[in-house]
Short mmCIF file of C-alpha atoms and ligand atoms in Angstrom, two decimals:
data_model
loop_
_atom_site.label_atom_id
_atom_site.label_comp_id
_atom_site.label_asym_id
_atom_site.label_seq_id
_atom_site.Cartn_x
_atom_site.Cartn_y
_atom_site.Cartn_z
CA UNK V 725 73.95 -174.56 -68.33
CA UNK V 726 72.55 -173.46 -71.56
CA UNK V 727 76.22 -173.73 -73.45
CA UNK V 728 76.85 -176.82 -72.43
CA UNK V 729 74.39 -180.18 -74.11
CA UNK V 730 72.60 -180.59 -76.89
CA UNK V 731 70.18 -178.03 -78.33
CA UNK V 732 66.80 -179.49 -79.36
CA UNK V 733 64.29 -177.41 -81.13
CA UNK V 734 60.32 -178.53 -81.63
CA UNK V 735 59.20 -178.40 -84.73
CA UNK V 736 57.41 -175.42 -84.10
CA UNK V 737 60.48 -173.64 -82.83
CA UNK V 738 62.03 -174.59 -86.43
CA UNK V 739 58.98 -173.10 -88.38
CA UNK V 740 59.11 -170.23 -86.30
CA UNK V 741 62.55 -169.34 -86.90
CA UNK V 742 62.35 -170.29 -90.53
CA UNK V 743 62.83 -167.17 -92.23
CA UNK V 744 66.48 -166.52 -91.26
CA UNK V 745 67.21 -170.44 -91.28
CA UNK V 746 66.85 -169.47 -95.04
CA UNK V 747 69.68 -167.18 -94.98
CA UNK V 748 72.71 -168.99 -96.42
CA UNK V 749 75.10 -167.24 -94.01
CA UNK V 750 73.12 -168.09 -91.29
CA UNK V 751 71.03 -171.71 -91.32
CA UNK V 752 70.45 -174.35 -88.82
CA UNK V 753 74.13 -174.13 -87.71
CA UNK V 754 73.55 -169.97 -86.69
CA UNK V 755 70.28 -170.59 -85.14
CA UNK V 756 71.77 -173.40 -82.71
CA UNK V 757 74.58 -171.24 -82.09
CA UNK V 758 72.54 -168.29 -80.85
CA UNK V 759 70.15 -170.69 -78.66
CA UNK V 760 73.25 -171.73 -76.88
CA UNK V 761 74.17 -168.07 -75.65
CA UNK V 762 73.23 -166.12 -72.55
CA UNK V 763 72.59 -162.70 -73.32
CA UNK V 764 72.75 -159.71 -70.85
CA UNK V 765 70.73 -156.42 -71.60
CA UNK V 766 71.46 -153.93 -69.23
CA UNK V 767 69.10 -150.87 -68.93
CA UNK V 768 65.43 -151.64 -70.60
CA UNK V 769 64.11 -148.37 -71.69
CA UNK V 770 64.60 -147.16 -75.57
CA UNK V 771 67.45 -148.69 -76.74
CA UNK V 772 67.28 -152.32 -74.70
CA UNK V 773 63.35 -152.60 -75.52
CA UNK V 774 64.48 -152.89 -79.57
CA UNK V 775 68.02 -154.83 -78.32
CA UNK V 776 65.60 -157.02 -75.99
CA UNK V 777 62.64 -157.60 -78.59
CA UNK V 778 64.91 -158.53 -81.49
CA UNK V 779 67.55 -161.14 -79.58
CA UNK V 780 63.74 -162.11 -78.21
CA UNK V 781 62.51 -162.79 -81.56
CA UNK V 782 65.81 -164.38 -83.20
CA UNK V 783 65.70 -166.69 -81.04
CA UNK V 784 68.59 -166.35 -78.39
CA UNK V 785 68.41 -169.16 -75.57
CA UNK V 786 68.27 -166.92 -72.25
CA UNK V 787 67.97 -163.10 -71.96
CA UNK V 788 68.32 -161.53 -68.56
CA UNK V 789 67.26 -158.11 -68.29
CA UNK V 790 68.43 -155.59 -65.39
CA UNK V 791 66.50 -152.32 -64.93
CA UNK V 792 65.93 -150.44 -61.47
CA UNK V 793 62.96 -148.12 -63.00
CA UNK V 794 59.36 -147.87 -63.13
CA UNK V 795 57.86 -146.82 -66.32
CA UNK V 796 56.91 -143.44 -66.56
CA UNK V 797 54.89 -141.81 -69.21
CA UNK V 798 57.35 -139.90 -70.55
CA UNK V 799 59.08 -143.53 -71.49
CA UNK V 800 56.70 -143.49 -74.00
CA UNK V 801 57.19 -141.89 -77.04
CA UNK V 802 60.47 -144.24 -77.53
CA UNK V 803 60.63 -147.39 -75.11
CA UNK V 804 58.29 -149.57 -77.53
CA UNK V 805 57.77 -152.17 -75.13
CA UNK V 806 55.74 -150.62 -73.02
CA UNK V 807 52.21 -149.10 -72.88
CA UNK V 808 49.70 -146.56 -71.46
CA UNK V 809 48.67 -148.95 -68.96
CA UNK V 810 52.28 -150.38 -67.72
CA UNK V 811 52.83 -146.45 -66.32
CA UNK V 812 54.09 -147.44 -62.43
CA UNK V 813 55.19 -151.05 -63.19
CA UNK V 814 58.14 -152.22 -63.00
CA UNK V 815 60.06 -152.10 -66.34
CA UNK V 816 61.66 -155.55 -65.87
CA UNK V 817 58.47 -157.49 -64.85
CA UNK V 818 56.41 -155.92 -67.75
CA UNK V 819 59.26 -156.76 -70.18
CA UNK V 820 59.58 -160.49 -68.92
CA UNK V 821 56.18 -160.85 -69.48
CA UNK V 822 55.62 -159.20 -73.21
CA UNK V 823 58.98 -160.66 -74.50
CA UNK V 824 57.90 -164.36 -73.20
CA UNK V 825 54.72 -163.97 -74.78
CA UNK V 826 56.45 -162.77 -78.18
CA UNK V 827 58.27 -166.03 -77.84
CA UNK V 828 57.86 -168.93 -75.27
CA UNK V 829 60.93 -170.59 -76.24
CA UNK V 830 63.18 -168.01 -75.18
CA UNK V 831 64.15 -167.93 -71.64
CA UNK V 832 63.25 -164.40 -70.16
CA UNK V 833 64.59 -163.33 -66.44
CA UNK V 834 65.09 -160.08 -65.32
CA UNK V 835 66.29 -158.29 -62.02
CA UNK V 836 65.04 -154.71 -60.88
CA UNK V 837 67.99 -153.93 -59.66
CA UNK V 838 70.57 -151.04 -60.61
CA UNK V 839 74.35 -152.08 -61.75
CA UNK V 840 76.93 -151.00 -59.43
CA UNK V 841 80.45 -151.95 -58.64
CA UNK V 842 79.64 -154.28 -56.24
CA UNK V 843 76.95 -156.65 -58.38
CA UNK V 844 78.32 -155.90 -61.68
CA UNK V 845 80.63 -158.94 -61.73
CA UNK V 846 77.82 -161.39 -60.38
CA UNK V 847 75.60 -160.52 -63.42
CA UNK V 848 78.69 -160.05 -66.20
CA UNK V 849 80.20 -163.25 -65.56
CA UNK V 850 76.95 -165.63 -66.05
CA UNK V 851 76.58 -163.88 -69.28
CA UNK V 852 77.95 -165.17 -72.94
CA UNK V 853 77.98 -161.48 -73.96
CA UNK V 854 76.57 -158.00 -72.28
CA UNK V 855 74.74 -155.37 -74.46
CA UNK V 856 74.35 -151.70 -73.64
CA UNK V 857 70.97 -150.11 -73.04
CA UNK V 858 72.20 -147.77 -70.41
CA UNK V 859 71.98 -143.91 -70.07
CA UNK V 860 74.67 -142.68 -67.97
CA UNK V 861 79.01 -143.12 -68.70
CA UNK V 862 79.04 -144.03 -65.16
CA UNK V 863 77.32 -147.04 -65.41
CA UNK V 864 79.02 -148.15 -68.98
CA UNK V 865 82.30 -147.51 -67.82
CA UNK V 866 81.97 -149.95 -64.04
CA UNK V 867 79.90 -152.55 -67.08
CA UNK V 868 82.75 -152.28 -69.60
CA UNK V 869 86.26 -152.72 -66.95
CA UNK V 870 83.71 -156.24 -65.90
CA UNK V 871 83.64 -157.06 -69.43
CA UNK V 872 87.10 -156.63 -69.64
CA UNK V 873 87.91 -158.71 -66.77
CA UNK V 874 85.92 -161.81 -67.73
CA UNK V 875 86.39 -161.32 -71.45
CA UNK V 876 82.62 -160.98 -72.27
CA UNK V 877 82.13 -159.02 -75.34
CA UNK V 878 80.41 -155.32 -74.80
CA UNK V 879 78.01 -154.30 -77.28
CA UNK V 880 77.90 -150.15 -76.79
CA UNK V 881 75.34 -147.97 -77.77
CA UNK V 882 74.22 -144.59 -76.95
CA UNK V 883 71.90 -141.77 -78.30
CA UNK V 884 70.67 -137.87 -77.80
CA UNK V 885 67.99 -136.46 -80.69
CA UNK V 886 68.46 -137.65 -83.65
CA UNK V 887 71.87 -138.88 -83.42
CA UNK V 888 74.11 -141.93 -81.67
CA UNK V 889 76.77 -144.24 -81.22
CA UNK V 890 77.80 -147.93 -81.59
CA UNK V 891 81.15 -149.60 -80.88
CA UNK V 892 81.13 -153.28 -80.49
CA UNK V 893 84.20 -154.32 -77.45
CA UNK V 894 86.15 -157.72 -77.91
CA UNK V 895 88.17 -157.47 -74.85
CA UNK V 896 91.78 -157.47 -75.35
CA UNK V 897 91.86 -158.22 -79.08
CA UNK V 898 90.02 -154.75 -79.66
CA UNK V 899 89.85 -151.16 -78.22
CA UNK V 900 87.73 -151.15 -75.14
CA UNK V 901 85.23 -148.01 -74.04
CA UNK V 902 88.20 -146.57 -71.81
CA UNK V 903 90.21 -146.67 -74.61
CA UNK V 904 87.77 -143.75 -75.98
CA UNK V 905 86.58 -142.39 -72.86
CA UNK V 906 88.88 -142.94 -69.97
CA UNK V 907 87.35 -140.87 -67.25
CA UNK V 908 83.37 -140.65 -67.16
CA UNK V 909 82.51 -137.15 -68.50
CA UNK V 910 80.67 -134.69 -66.29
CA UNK V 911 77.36 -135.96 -65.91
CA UNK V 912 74.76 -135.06 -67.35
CA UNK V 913 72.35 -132.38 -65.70
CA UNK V 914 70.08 -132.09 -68.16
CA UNK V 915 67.29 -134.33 -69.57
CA UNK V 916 68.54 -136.32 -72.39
CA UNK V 917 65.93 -135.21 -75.51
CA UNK V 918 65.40 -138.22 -77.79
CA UNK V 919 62.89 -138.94 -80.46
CA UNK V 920 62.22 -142.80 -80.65
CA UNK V 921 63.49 -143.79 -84.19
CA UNK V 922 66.91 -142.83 -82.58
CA UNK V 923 66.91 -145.83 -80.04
CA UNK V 924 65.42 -147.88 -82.38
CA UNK V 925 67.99 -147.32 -85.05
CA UNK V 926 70.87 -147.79 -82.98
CA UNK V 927 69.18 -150.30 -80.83
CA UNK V 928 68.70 -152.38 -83.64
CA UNK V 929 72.43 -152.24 -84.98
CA UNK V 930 73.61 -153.30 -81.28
CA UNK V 931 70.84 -156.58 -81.22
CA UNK V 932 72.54 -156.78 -85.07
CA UNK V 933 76.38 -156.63 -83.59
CA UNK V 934 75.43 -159.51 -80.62
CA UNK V 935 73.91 -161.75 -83.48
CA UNK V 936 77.11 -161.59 -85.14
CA UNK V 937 79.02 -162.01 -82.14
CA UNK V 938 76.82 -164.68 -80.65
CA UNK V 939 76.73 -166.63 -83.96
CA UNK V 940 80.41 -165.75 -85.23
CA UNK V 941 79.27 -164.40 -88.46
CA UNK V 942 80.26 -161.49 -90.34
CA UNK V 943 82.76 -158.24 -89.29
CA UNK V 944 81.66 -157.02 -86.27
CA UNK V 945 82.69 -152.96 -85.40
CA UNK V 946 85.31 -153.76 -83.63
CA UNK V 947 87.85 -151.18 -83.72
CA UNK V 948 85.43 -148.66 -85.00
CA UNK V 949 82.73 -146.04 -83.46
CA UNK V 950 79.80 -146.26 -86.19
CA UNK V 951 78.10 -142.70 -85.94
CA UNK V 952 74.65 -142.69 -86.83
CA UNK V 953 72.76 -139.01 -87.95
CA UNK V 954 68.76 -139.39 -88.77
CA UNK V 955 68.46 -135.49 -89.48
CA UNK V 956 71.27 -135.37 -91.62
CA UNK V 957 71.36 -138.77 -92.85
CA UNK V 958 74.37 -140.49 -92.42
CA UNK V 959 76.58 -143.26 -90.92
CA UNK V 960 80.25 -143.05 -90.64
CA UNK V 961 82.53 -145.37 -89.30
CA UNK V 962 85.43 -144.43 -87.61
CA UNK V 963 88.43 -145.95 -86.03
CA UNK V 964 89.10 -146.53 -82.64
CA UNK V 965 92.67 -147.54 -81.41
CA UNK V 966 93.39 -149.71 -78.08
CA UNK V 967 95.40 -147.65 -75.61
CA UNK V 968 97.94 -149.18 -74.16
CA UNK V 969 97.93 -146.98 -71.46
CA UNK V 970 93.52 -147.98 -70.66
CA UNK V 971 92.72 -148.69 -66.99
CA UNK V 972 90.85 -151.20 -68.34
CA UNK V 973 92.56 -152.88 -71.20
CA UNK V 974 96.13 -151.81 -71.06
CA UNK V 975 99.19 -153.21 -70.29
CA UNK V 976 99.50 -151.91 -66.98
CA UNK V 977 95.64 -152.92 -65.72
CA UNK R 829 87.31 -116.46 -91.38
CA UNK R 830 90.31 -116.65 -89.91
CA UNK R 831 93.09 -116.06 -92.75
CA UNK R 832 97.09 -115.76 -91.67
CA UNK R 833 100.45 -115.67 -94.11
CA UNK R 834 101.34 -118.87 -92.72
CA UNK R 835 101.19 -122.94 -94.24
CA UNK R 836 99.27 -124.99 -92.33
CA UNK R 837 95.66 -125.48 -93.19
CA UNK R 838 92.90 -127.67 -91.74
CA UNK R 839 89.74 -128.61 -92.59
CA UNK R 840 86.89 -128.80 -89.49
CA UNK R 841 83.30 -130.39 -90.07
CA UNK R 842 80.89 -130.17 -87.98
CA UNK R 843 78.13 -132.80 -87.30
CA UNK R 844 74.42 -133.14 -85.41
CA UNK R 845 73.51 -129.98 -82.52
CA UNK R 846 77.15 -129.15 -83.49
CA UNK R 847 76.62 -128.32 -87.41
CA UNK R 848 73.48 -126.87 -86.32
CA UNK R 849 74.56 -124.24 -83.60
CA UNK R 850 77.72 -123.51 -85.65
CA UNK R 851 75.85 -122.56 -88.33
CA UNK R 852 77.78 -124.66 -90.90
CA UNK R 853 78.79 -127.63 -92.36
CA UNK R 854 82.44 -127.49 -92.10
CA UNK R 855 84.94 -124.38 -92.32
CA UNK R 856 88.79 -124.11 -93.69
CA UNK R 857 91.05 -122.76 -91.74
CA UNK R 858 94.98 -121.25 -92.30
CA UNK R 859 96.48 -120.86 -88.99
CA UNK R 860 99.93 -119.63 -87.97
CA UNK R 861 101.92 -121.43 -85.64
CA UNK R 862 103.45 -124.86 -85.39
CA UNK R 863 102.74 -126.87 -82.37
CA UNK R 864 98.53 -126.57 -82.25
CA UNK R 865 96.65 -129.25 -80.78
CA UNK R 866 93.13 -129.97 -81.01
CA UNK R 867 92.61 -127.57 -77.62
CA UNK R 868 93.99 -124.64 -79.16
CA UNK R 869 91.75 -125.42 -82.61
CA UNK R 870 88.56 -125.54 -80.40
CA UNK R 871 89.81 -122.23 -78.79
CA UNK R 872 90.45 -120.32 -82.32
CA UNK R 873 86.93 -121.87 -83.46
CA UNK R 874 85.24 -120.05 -79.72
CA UNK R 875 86.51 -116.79 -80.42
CA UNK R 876 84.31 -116.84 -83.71
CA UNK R 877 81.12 -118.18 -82.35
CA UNK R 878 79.32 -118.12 -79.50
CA UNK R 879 76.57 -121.35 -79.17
CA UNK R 880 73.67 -121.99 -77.62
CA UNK R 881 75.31 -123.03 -74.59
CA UNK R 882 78.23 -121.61 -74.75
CA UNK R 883 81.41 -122.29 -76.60
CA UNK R 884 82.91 -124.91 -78.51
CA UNK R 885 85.78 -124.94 -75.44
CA UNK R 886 82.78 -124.86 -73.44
CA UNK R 887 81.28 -128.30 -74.86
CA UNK R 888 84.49 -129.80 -74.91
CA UNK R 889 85.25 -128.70 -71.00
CA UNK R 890 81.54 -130.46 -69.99
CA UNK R 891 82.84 -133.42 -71.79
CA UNK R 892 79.76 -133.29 -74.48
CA UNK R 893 81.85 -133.40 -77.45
CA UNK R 894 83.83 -136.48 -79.78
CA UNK R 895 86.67 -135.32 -81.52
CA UNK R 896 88.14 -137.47 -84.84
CA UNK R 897 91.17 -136.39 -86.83
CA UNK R 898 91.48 -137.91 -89.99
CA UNK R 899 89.01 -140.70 -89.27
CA UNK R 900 90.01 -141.92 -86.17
CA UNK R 901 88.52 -140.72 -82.79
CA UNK R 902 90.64 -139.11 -80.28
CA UNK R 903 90.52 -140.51 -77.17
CA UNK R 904 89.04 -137.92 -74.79
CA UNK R 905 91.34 -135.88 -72.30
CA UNK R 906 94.22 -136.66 -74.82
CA UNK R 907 92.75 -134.09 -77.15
CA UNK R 908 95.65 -131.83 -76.08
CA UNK R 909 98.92 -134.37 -77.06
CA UNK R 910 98.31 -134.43 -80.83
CA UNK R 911 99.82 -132.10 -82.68
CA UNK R 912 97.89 -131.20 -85.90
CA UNK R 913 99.38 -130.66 -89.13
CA UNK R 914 99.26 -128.81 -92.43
CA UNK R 915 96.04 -131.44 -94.17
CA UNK R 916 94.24 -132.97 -91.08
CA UNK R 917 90.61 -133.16 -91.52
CA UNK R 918 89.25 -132.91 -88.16
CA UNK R 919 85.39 -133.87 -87.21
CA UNK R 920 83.67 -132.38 -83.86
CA UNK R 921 80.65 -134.41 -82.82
CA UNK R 922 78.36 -134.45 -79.61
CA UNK R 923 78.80 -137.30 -77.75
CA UNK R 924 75.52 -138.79 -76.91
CA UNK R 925 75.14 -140.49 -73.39
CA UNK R 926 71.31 -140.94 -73.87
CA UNK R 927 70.02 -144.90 -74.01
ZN1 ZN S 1565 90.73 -150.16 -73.14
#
C-alpha cells in the first residue's frame, strides 16, 4: 500500500517537483505527504480532466479515475484532456494514457465503469480522499453517504454557464452534501450548457481543496459553499451548517 | 414594487441566469404579515415576474435554485421552516448540477 513505507523520490522526481518544494508552506515534507495518498476522481469530463491533470502534475502517488463514457465531440470545447482524434475512445483509457505521459511517476488506473450503489463502496474505501467530477445529484449524493461511511473526505464541485459550486466534506466534523441537499433534485432534462473556463475554474479550486486536504495545509471550505460567477465576477463564500437530522451525517444515520 | 404600511423589510439579490432573467440585481421589499418563509417570498417575487422558464416558484419546485439567508445556505426542502424577519438579506442562486 502506497500509505504505508517509505517514500523515495529519484532525483529527477525532486527536480521535477521543484517549484512548489520552494514554497515554504509546502517543501519536501508536503510533497511526501501528497505521494503517500490515493486519490479518487470520479467522472473525467470538464471538471475531473483539470482535477485529474493538476493532482497529475503535483505529484500525488496513485490516481484512479472512473468514467463510463466515450468521448464525444461535443466534450470538446471544455474537457481539455481530450482531442479531435480521441472522439469514440474511451474517456478513461485516453486519460490513463495522457496523464502518465504528463508524469511517469504518478500511478494512473482507471475503470470505465459507472458509480452505483452497489460498487460505490469498493472504489470509496481504497481511496485516501474522493473528488467530484460528476454531472448528475444522483450520483454525488450515493458518492457522498460512502464518503460518509468510511470517513473519506468529499471534494464537491459542480457547474452550469458561467457559474458553479465548491464545498469541501470532512465527514462528521463538517456539514456533508445531504446536509445541503437532502433529496436529489428533479433531474435534469435538459442539456447542461457550459463554457470551458467554468470547469476549469472550479475544477482547479477542487484539485486546490484535495492538495490541502491530502497535505494538511491551509483552511480548507469546510463548512462553506464557495460560489463562483465568471460573467459577473465574483466568489462568495457561504456557510453551510451540519444537520443533525442528515441521512447521511446525522445523529440518527 | 411591492410597498405595504407594515415593518418588515427584506432585501433579495439575485445572482447568475437568476439576476439575468429577473432583470435586476437585487430588489427591497416591505411586506405585511408576520410568519413568511422563504416559500411565500419566492411566491410574492412570481406574481411580479414571469421568467424564461417560468417562475421563480417554478425554479424552486424543479429544484434548480440555492437559497442563502443572511450568508448561510438553506438547506433545500427546509426552505419553508424559517421564518424571515424584519433585516434578512436573502440570496437566490441556480444551483448548478453540470461537471
Ligand atoms: Zn450531512
Amino acid at each position: 500500500m502506497l500509505s504505508e513505507g517509505e517514500v523515495v523520490f529519484t532525483p529527477e522526481e525532486l527536480e521535477r517537483y521543484d517549484r512548489q518544494i520552494r514554497i515554504p508552506e509546502f517543501g519536501i515534507e508536503a510533497q511526501v505527504r501528497l505521494k503517500r495518498k490515493r486519490a479518487l476522481i470520479i467522472g473525467i469530463g470538464g471538471l475531473g480532466s483539470i482535477i485529474s491533470i493538476y493532482l497529475t502534475r503535483a505529484g500525488v502517488g496513485k490516481l484512479l479515475l472512473i468514467d463510463r463514457d466515450k468521448v464525444s465531440i461535443t466534450d470538446l470545447n471544455r474537457q481539455i484532456l481530450y482531442t479531435h482524434e480521441d472522439v469514440g475512445k474511451y474517456k478513461v483509457k485516453v486519460a490513463i494514457k495522457k496523464l502518465s505521459e504528463m508524469n511517469p511517476y504518478v500511478d494512473v488506473d482507471g475503470v470505465s465503469d459507472e458509480v452505483n450503489e452497489n460498487n460505490v463502496d469498493d472504489y470509496v474505501r481504497e481511496a485516501d480522499i474522493v473528488i467530484d467530477g460528476l454531472d448528475s445529484f444522483k450520483t454525488r449524493l450515493i458518492v457522498n453517504d460512502s464518503c460518509v461511511r468510511f470517513k473519506r473526505p468529499f471534494i464537491h464541485g459542480a457547474v452550469n454557464g458561467f457559474n458553479g459550486q465548491v464545498m469541501t466534506i470532512m465527514p462528521l466534523k463538517g456539514p456533508c452534501l445531504r446536509c445541503l441537499i437532502p433529496k436529489e433534485p428533479p433531474e435534469e432534462k435538459h442539456i447542461v450548457p457550459v463554457i470551458g473556463v467554468t470547469p476549469a475554474i472550479i475544477g482547479t479550486i477542487e484539485a486546490l481543496e484535495a492538495i490541502k486536504i491530502m497535505t494538511g495545509l491551509g483552511e480548507p471550505l469546510v463548512g462553506y459553499l464557495l460560489v463562483v460567477n465568471g460573467l459577473h465576477g465574483y466568489f462568495r463564500k457561504f456557510k453551510i451548517a451540519r444537520k443533525p437530522n442528515c441521512p447521511a451525517c446525522g445523529e440518527k444515520r | 414594487m411591492i410597498v405595504n404600511d407594515s415593518s418588515m423589510r427584506l432585501y433579495v439579490r439575485f445572482y447568475a441566469r437568476i439576476k439575468e432573467e429577473m432583470g435586476r440585481e437585487a430588489v427591497n421589499l416591505n411586506v405585511k404579515g408576520n410568519a413568511m418563509n422563504i416559500i411565500d417570498l419566492l411566491r410574492i417575487l412570481s406574481k411580479d415576474k414571469k421568467m424564461r422558464k417560468g417562475t421563480l416558484i417554478d425554479y424552486y419546485l424543479q429544484g434548480k435554485l440555492l437559497i442563502a439567508v443572511n450568508e448561510e445556505i438553506i438547506r433545500r426542502n427546509e426552505e419553508g421552516k424559517l421564518i424571515l424577519k424584519d433585516g434578512d438579506i436573502i440570496d437566490i442562486m441556480p444551483l448548478p448540477s453540470g461537471g
